[in-house]
PDB file of C-alpha atoms in Angstrom:
ATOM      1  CA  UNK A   1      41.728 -28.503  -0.764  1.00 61.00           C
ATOM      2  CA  UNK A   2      38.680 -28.011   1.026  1.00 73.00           C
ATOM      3  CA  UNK A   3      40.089 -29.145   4.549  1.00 77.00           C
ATOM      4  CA  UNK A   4      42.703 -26.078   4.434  1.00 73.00           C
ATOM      5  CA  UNK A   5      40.109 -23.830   4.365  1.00 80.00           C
ATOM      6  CA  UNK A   6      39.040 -24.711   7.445  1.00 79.00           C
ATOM      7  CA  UNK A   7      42.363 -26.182   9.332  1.00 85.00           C
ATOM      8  CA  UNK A   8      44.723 -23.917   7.582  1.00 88.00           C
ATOM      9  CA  UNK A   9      47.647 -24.617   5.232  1.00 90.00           C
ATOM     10  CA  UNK A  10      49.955 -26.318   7.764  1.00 91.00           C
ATOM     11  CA  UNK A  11      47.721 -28.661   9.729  1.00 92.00           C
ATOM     12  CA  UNK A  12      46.501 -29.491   6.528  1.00 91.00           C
ATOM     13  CA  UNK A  13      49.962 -30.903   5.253  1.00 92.00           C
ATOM     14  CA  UNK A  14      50.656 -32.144   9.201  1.00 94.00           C
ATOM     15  CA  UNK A  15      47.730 -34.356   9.079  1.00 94.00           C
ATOM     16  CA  UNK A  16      48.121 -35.821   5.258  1.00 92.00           C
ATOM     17  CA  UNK A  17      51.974 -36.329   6.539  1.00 94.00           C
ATOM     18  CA  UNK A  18      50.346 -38.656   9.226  1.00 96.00           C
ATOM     19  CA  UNK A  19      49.604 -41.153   6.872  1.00 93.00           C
ATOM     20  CA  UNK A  20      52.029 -43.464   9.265  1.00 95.00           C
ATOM     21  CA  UNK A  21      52.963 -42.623  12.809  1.00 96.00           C
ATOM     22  CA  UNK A  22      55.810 -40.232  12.897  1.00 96.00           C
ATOM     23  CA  UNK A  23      57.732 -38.818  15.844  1.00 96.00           C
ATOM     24  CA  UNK A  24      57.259 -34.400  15.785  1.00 92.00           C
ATOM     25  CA  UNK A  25      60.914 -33.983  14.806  1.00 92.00           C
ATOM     26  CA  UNK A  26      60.618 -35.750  11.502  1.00 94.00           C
ATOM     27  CA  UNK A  27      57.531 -34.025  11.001  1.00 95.00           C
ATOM     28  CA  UNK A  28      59.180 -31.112  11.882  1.00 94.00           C
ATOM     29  CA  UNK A  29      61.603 -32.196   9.157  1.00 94.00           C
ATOM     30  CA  UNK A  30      59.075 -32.995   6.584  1.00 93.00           C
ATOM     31  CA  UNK A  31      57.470 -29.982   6.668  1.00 94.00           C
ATOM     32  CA  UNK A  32      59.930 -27.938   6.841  1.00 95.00           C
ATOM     33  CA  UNK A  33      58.877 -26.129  10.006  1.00 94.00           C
ATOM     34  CA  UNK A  34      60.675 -25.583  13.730  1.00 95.00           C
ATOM     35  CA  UNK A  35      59.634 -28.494  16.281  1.00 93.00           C
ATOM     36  CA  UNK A  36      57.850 -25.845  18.514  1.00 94.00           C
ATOM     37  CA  UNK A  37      55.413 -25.291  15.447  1.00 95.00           C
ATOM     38  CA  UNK A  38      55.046 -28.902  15.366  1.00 95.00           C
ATOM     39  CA  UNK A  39      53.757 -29.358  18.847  1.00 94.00           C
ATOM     40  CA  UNK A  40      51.650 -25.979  18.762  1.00 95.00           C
ATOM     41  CA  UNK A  41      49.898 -27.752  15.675  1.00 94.00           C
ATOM     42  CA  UNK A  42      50.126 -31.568  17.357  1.00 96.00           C
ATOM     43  CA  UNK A  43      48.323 -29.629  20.313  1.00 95.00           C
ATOM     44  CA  UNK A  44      45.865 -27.968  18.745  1.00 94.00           C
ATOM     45  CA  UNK A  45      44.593 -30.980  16.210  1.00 95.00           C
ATOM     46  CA  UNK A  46      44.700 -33.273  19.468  1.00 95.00           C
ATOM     47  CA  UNK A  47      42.197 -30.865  21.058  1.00 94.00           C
ATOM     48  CA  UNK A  48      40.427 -31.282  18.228  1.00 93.00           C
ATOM     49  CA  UNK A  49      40.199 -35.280  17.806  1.00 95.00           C
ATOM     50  CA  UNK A  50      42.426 -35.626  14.754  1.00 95.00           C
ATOM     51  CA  UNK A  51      45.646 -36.620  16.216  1.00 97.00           C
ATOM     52  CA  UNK A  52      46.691 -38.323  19.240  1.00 97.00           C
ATOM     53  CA  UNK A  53      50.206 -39.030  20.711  1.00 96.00           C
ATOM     54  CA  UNK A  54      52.130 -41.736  22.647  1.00 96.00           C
ATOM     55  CA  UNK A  55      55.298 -42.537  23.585  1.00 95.00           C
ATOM     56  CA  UNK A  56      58.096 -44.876  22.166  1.00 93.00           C
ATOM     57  CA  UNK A  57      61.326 -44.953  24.002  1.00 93.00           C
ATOM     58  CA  UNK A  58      62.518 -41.603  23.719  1.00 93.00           C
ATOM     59  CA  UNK A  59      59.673 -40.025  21.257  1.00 91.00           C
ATOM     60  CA  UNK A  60      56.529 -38.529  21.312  1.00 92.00           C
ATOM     61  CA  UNK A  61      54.949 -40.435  18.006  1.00 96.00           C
ATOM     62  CA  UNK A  62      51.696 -38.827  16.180  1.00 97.00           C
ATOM     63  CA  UNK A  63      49.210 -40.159  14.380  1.00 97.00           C
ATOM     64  CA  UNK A  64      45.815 -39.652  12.709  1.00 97.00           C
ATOM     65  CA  UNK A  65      42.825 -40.343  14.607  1.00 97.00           C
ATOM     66  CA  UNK A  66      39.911 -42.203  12.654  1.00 97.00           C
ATOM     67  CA  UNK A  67      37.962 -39.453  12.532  1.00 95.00           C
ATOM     68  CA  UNK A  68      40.940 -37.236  10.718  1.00 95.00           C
ATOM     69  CA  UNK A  69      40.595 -40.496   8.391  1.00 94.00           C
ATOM     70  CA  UNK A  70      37.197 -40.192   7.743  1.00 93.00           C
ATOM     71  CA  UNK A  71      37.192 -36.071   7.267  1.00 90.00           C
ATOM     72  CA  UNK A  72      40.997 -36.324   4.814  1.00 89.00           C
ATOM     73  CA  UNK A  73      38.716 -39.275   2.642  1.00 88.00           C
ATOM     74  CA  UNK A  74      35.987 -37.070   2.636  1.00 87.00           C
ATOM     75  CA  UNK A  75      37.484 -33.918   1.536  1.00 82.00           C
ATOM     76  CA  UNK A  76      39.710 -35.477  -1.125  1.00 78.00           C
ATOM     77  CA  UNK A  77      38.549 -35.386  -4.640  1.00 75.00           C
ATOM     78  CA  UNK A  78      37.988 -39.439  -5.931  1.00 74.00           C
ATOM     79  CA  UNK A  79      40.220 -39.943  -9.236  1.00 71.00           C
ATOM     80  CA  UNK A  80      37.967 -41.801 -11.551  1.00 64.00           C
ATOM     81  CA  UNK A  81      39.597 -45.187 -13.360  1.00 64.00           C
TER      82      UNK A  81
END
């Protein structure tokens, strides 16, 4: 995919994961990476726009900002019916 090229494997995978809000330590889970590389990641694509973070009890939760929307439907190849 063209978006790893420029974000990098992981962030890549982070941000499709995102599809839904998600709390880091099941991302962590999901991707099969420590927490700590989870929040370097969360950190980094919220500098960047793509991600933001709130609370919920306990949890930080993630998601996708609409502009990582628009840039994951951009770079994804359509699938013709």
């Amino acid at each position: 995919m063209a978006l790893a090229r420029v974000l990098g494997r992981s962030r890549t995978q982070l941000l499709q994961a995102l599809d839904v809000p998600r709390a880091g330590r099941a991302l962590a889970q999901a991707l099969q990476v420590t927490p700590s590389a989870i929040s370097q990641h969360i950190a980094t694509l919220r500098d960047a726009g793509l991600v933001r973070t709130y609370r919920d009890g306990r949890h930080v939760m993630c998601c996708r900002t609409e502009l990582a929307d628009q840039l994951i439907e951009a770079t994804t190849p359509r699938r013709d019916p």
